[in-house]
Amino acid sequence: DADVTQTPRNRITKTGKRIMLECSQTKGHDRMYWYRQDPGLGLRLIYYSFDVKDINKGEISDGYSVSRQAQAKFSLSLESAIPNQTALYFCATSSLETQYFGPGTRLLVL
Amino acid sequence: GENVEQHPSTLSVQEGDSAVIKCTYSDSASNYFPWYKQELGKRPQLIIDIRSNVGEKKDQRIAVTLNKTAKHFSLHITETQPEDSAVYFCAVDSGGSNYKLTFGKGTLLTVNP
């Protein structure tokens, strides 16, 4: 599972700051996803990309943006962080149905 | 969009007992139904999946059953062990070749020694 990596693993930031979370994969998968996990709410899809030129909004995209810099890299940005964006963020990749998750980034917005 | 309901939200069993977690979904076009296990502080990992052309699939102590007519599927864990303690998530795809998953809210399974 070192095939999917996320940086940073932990981050504390302040309200209003811009922050970027990065995801890289060596699996050669075309499809990449960003999820957030909150206690009791499961995994909710923020954005997904099926190739470098394809970006799609998920169910909770407001307040977030993404960039697919290459097949292997997919970044998630919070343009102006707010406290209710405090969560655990996971990147995932897939070639077909099965999704493989990165180790997660724990974000705290003060 | 797809609506996935997962029950129960918590489940406590004695070691050696069986555990069953159920999920229902709304979109009849869905064809792929994976189950993920997330241990404390770790990433979700696929443990078993089933496709709509199959009613049941087993892998050692875990099995998944699917009733596509009723739009529900279940995870069965037999002879539970303490290392089975984790949060389990069901998921459903959006049908076609989209492969976008909608997850249930998760079940915290505790296996007591």
mmCIF file of C-alpha atoms in Angstrom:
data_model
loop_
_atom_site.group_PDB
_atom_site.id
_atom_site.type_symbol
_atom_site.label_atom_id
_atom_site.label_comp_id
_atom_site.label_asym_id
_atom_site.label_seq_id
_atom_site.Cartn_x
_atom_site.Cartn_y
_atom_site.Cartn_z
ATOM 1 C CA ASP A 1 0.000 0.000 0.000
ATOM 2 C CA ALA A 2 2.983 2.332 -0.229
ATOM 3 C CA ASP A 3 1.739 2.571 -3.825
ATOM 4 C CA VAL A 4 -0.580 5.397 -2.741
ATOM 5 C CA THR A 5 0.993 8.132 -0.650
ATOM 6 C CA GLN A 6 -0.368 11.331 0.859
ATOM 7 C CA THR A 7 1.396 14.398 2.165
ATOM 8 C CA PRO A 8 1.271 15.815 4.723
ATOM 9 C CA ARG A 9 0.037 13.113 7.110
ATOM 10 C CA ASN A 10 -0.996 15.643 9.712
ATOM 11 C CA ARG A 11 -1.635 19.352 9.414
ATOM 12 C CA ILE A 12 -2.846 22.090 11.701
ATOM 13 C CA THR A 13 -3.886 25.357 10.086
ATOM 14 C CA LYS A 14 -5.872 28.471 10.894
ATOM 15 C CA THR A 15 -9.200 29.682 9.593
ATOM 16 C CA GLY A 16 -8.818 31.502 6.301
ATOM 17 C CA LYS A 17 -5.528 29.918 5.301
ATOM 18 C CA ARG A 18 -5.037 28.147 1.977
ATOM 19 C CA ILE A 19 -3.879 24.587 2.244
ATOM 20 C CA MET A 20 -3.027 21.862 -0.253
ATOM 21 C CA LEU A 21 -3.100 18.135 0.313
ATOM 22 C CA GLU A 22 -1.188 15.974 -2.133
ATOM 23 C CA CYS A 23 -1.659 12.437 -3.361
ATOM 24 C CA SER A 24 0.719 10.371 -5.464
ATOM 25 C CA GLN A 25 0.387 6.832 -6.771
ATOM 26 C CA THR A 26 2.671 4.368 -8.478
ATOM 27 C CA LYS A 27 -0.091 1.905 -9.375
ATOM 28 C CA GLY A 28 -0.503 3.291 -12.873
ATOM 29 C CA HIS A 29 -4.233 3.831 -12.281
ATOM 30 C CA ASP A 30 -6.134 6.390 -14.309
ATOM 31 C CA ARG A 31 -8.812 7.085 -11.740
ATOM 32 C CA MET A 32 -8.203 9.090 -8.557
ATOM 33 C CA TYR A 33 -10.535 10.246 -5.801
ATOM 34 C CA TRP A 34 -10.610 12.497 -2.749
ATOM 35 C CA TYR A 35 -12.797 11.609 0.250
ATOM 36 C CA ARG A 36 -13.297 13.077 3.671
ATOM 37 C CA GLN A 37 -14.110 10.961 6.707
ATOM 38 C CA ASP A 38 -15.970 12.297 9.716
ATOM 39 C CA PRO A 39 -17.020 10.180 12.698
ATOM 40 C CA GLY A 40 -20.395 8.578 12.055
ATOM 41 C CA LEU A 41 -20.620 9.894 8.503
ATOM 42 C CA GLY A 42 -18.511 7.389 6.630
ATOM 43 C CA LEU A 43 -16.509 8.333 3.564
ATOM 44 C CA ARG A 44 -17.907 11.143 1.437
ATOM 45 C CA LEU A 45 -16.640 11.883 -2.052
ATOM 46 C CA ILE A 46 -15.264 15.376 -2.629
ATOM 47 C CA TYR A 47 -13.864 15.194 -6.183
ATOM 48 C CA TYR A 48 -12.838 12.500 -8.631
ATOM 49 C CA SER A 49 -10.844 12.325 -11.833
ATOM 50 C CA PHE A 50 -10.901 9.609 -14.468
ATOM 51 C CA ASP A 51 -7.896 10.948 -16.352
ATOM 52 C CA VAL A 52 -5.709 14.039 -16.475
ATOM 53 C CA LYS A 53 -8.261 16.057 -18.435
ATOM 54 C CA ASP A 54 -11.306 14.881 -16.494
ATOM 55 C CA ILE A 55 -12.360 16.415 -13.156
ATOM 56 C CA ASN A 56 -15.735 15.819 -11.530
ATOM 57 C CA LYS A 57 -17.451 17.105 -8.414
ATOM 58 C CA GLY A 58 -18.512 14.660 -5.768
ATOM 59 C CA GLU A 59 -21.265 15.052 -3.190
ATOM 60 C CA ILE A 60 -19.454 17.622 -1.005
ATOM 61 C CA SER A 61 -17.236 19.734 -3.310
ATOM 62 C CA ASP A 62 -18.129 23.189 -1.934
ATOM 63 C CA GLY A 63 -15.083 24.874 -0.400
ATOM 64 C CA TYR A 64 -12.639 22.543 -2.161
ATOM 65 C CA SER A 65 -10.806 22.491 -5.479
ATOM 66 C CA VAL A 66 -8.540 19.918 -7.116
ATOM 67 C CA SER A 67 -5.745 19.683 -9.640
ATOM 68 C CA ARG A 68 -4.677 16.602 -11.598
ATOM 69 C CA GLN A 69 -1.096 17.485 -12.439
ATOM 70 C CA ALA A 70 -0.266 14.116 -13.973
ATOM 71 C CA GLN A 71 -1.676 10.616 -14.096
ATOM 72 C CA ALA A 72 0.079 9.900 -10.819
ATOM 73 C CA LYS A 73 -0.712 13.101 -8.902
ATOM 74 C CA PHE A 74 -3.986 14.523 -7.627
ATOM 75 C CA SER A 75 -4.046 17.491 -5.238
ATOM 76 C CA LEU A 76 -6.852 18.802 -3.072
ATOM 77 C CA SER A 77 -6.945 22.469 -2.067
ATOM 78 C CA LEU A 78 -8.893 24.307 0.583
ATOM 79 C CA GLU A 79 -8.831 27.899 -0.650
ATOM 80 C CA SER A 80 -9.908 29.404 2.665
ATOM 81 C CA ALA A 81 -10.023 26.796 5.395
ATOM 82 C CA ILE A 82 -12.846 26.804 7.942
ATOM 83 C CA PRO A 83 -13.190 24.794 11.176
ATOM 84 C CA ASN A 84 -15.861 22.434 9.810
ATOM 85 C CA GLN A 85 -13.314 21.209 7.270
ATOM 86 C CA THR A 86 -11.499 19.546 10.151
ATOM 87 C CA ALA A 87 -11.527 15.876 9.129
ATOM 88 C CA LEU A 88 -9.524 12.909 7.941
ATOM 89 C CA TYR A 89 -8.916 13.108 4.188
ATOM 90 C CA PHE A 90 -8.255 10.079 2.035
ATOM 91 C CA CYS A 91 -7.051 9.821 -1.519
ATOM 92 C CA ALA A 92 -7.905 6.666 -3.483
ATOM 93 C CA THR A 93 -7.049 5.243 -6.884
ATOM 94 C CA SER A 94 -8.581 2.625 -9.138
ATOM 95 C CA SER A 95 -8.206 1.114 -12.569
ATOM 96 C CA LEU A 96 -11.719 -0.340 -12.597
ATOM 97 C CA GLU A 97 -14.041 -0.877 -9.650
ATOM 98 C CA THR A 98 -11.665 -1.625 -6.794
ATOM 99 C CA GLN A 99 -10.396 1.465 -5.006
ATOM 100 C CA TYR A 100 -7.109 1.547 -3.089
ATOM 101 C CA PHE A 101 -6.739 4.128 -0.366
ATOM 102 C CA GLY A 102 -3.796 6.203 0.753
ATOM 103 C CA PRO A 103 -2.848 6.462 4.442
ATOM 104 C CA GLY A 104 -4.876 9.617 5.019
ATOM 105 C CA THR A 105 -4.201 13.206 6.061
ATOM 106 C CA ARG A 106 -5.533 14.380 9.381
ATOM 107 C CA LEU A 107 -6.415 18.079 9.109
ATOM 108 C CA LEU A 108 -7.276 20.377 11.986
ATOM 109 C CA VAL A 109 -8.548 23.873 11.216
ATOM 110 C CA LEU A 110 -8.445 26.210 14.206
ATOM 111 C CA GLY B 1 -27.996 10.197 -6.167
ATOM 112 C CA GLU B 2 -27.363 6.826 -4.633
ATOM 113 C CA ASN B 3 -28.505 6.319 -1.020
ATOM 114 C CA VAL B 4 -26.767 3.622 1.022
ATOM 115 C CA GLU B 5 -28.047 2.652 4.469
ATOM 116 C CA GLN B 6 -25.865 0.491 6.721
ATOM 117 C CA HIS B 7 -26.954 -1.267 9.934
ATOM 118 C CA PRO B 8 -26.123 -1.620 12.706
ATOM 119 C CA SER B 9 -23.849 1.320 13.477
ATOM 120 C CA THR B 10 -22.215 -0.632 16.303
ATOM 121 C CA LEU B 11 -22.016 -4.361 16.919
ATOM 122 C CA SER B 12 -20.451 -6.183 19.834
ATOM 123 C CA VAL B 13 -19.966 -9.970 19.762
ATOM 124 C CA GLN B 14 -18.121 -12.597 21.733
ATOM 125 C CA GLU B 15 -15.082 -14.224 20.177
ATOM 126 C CA GLY B 16 -16.185 -17.203 18.112
ATOM 127 C CA ASP B 17 -19.666 -15.840 17.414
ATOM 128 C CA SER B 18 -20.860 -14.697 13.995
ATOM 129 C CA ALA B 19 -21.407 -11.096 12.956
ATOM 130 C CA VAL B 20 -23.725 -9.808 10.247
ATOM 131 C CA ILE B 21 -23.799 -6.286 8.800
ATOM 132 C CA LYS B 22 -26.470 -5.240 6.325
ATOM 133 C CA CYS B 23 -26.686 -2.548 3.673
ATOM 134 C CA THR B 24 -29.507 -1.360 1.464
ATOM 135 C CA TYR B 25 -29.192 0.828 -1.608
ATOM 136 C CA SER B 26 -31.498 2.757 -3.884
ATOM 137 C CA ASP B 27 -30.125 2.655 -7.461
ATOM 138 C CA SER B 28 -31.145 -0.464 -9.370
ATOM 139 C CA ALA B 29 -28.354 0.236 -11.915
ATOM 140 C CA SER B 30 -25.662 -0.549 -9.329
ATOM 141 C CA ASN B 31 -23.552 -3.598 -10.155
ATOM 142 C CA TYR B 32 -20.595 -3.634 -7.774
ATOM 143 C CA PHE B 33 -20.764 -4.021 -3.989
ATOM 144 C CA PRO B 34 -17.475 -3.960 -2.046
ATOM 145 C CA TRP B 35 -16.842 -4.162 1.682
ATOM 146 C CA TYR B 36 -13.949 -2.308 3.305
ATOM 147 C CA LYS B 37 -12.377 -2.817 6.714
ATOM 148 C CA GLN B 38 -10.745 0.068 8.538
ATOM 149 C CA GLU B 39 -8.676 -0.689 11.600
ATOM 150 C CA LEU B 40 -8.077 2.073 14.109
ATOM 151 C CA GLY B 41 -5.778 4.718 12.646
ATOM 152 C CA LYS B 42 -5.436 2.892 9.352
ATOM 153 C CA ARG B 43 -6.734 3.283 5.810
ATOM 154 C CA PRO B 44 -9.825 1.431 4.545
ATOM 155 C CA GLN B 45 -8.900 -1.824 2.837
ATOM 156 C CA LEU B 46 -11.023 -4.003 0.581
ATOM 157 C CA ILE B 47 -11.869 -7.336 2.180
ATOM 158 C CA ILE B 48 -14.447 -8.757 -0.219
ATOM 159 C CA ASP B 49 -16.622 -7.640 -3.095
ATOM 160 C CA ILE B 50 -19.480 -9.018 -5.152
ATOM 161 C CA ARG B 51 -20.920 -8.231 -8.534
ATOM 162 C CA SER B 52 -24.565 -8.267 -9.488
ATOM 163 C CA ASN B 53 -24.388 -11.489 -11.471
ATOM 164 C CA VAL B 54 -23.506 -13.435 -8.308
ATOM 165 C CA GLY B 55 -25.680 -14.053 -5.234
ATOM 166 C CA GLU B 56 -23.020 -15.075 -2.754
ATOM 167 C CA LYS B 57 -19.256 -15.039 -2.422
ATOM 168 C CA LYS B 58 -17.072 -16.521 0.310
ATOM 169 C CA ASP B 59 -13.464 -16.049 1.329
ATOM 170 C CA GLN B 60 -12.505 -18.130 4.341
ATOM 171 C CA ARG B 61 -14.413 -16.695 7.324
ATOM 172 C CA ILE B 62 -16.092 -13.858 5.451
ATOM 173 C CA ALA B 63 -18.942 -13.989 2.990
ATOM 174 C CA VAL B 64 -21.161 -11.515 1.217
ATOM 175 C CA THR B 65 -24.696 -12.153 0.014
ATOM 176 C CA LEU B 66 -26.583 -10.004 -2.470
ATOM 177 C CA ASN B 67 -30.308 -9.707 -3.130
ATOM 178 C CA LYS B 68 -30.528 -7.425 -6.144
ATOM 179 C CA THR B 69 -34.306 -7.565 -6.310
ATOM 180 C CA ALA B 70 -34.630 -6.285 -2.771
ATOM 181 C CA LYS B 71 -31.559 -4.025 -3.151
ATOM 182 C CA HIS B 72 -29.716 -5.248 -0.116
ATOM 183 C CA PHE B 73 -26.474 -7.062 0.615
ATOM 184 C CA SER B 74 -24.849 -8.343 3.765
ATOM 185 C CA LEU B 75 -21.418 -9.125 5.184
ATOM 186 C CA HIS B 76 -21.117 -12.277 7.269
ATOM 187 C CA ILE B 77 -18.119 -12.968 9.476
ATOM 188 C CA THR B 78 -17.981 -16.382 11.142
ATOM 189 C CA GLU B 79 -15.831 -17.521 14.058
ATOM 190 C CA THR B 80 -14.971 -13.922 14.913
ATOM 191 C CA GLN B 81 -11.582 -13.121 16.387
ATOM 192 C CA PRO B 82 -10.359 -10.026 18.276
ATOM 193 C CA GLU B 83 -8.427 -8.929 15.174
ATOM 194 C CA ASP B 84 -11.764 -8.625 13.338
ATOM 195 C CA SER B 85 -12.494 -5.589 15.535
ATOM 196 C CA ALA B 86 -12.654 -2.600 13.183
ATOM 197 C CA VAL B 87 -15.027 -0.309 11.320
ATOM 198 C CA TYR B 88 -16.606 -1.955 8.289
ATOM 199 C CA PHE B 89 -17.982 0.026 5.350
ATOM 200 C CA CYS B 90 -20.210 -1.186 2.560
ATOM 201 C CA ALA B 91 -20.201 0.636 -0.759
ATOM 202 C CA VAL B 92 -22.201 0.664 -3.976
ATOM 203 C CA ASP B 93 -21.119 1.766 -7.434
ATOM 204 C CA SER B 94 -23.069 4.165 -9.633
ATOM 205 C CA GLY B 95 -23.619 1.655 -12.424
ATOM 206 C CA GLY B 96 -22.277 1.565 -15.953
ATOM 207 C CA SER B 97 -18.553 2.207 -16.323
ATOM 208 C CA ASN B 98 -18.499 5.133 -13.916
ATOM 209 C CA TYR B 99 -17.110 3.166 -10.937
ATOM 210 C CA LYS B 100 -17.942 5.964 -8.529
ATOM 211 C CA LEU B 101 -18.650 4.522 -5.080
ATOM 212 C CA THR B 102 -21.123 5.651 -2.444
ATOM 213 C CA PHE B 103 -20.243 4.413 1.043
ATOM 214 C CA GLY B 104 -22.414 3.500 3.981
ATOM 215 C CA LYS B 105 -21.771 5.259 7.277
ATOM 216 C CA GLY B 106 -19.906 2.306 8.742
ATOM 217 C CA THR B 107 -20.306 -0.320 11.481
ATOM 218 C CA LEU B 108 -17.981 -0.464 14.463
ATOM 219 C CA LEU B 109 -17.489 -4.153 15.222
ATOM 220 C CA THR B 110 -16.026 -5.084 18.589
ATOM 221 C CA VAL B 111 -15.071 -8.700 19.228
ATOM 222 C CA ASN B 112 -14.710 -9.398 22.923
ATOM 223 C CA PRO B 113 -12.199 -12.077 23.968
#
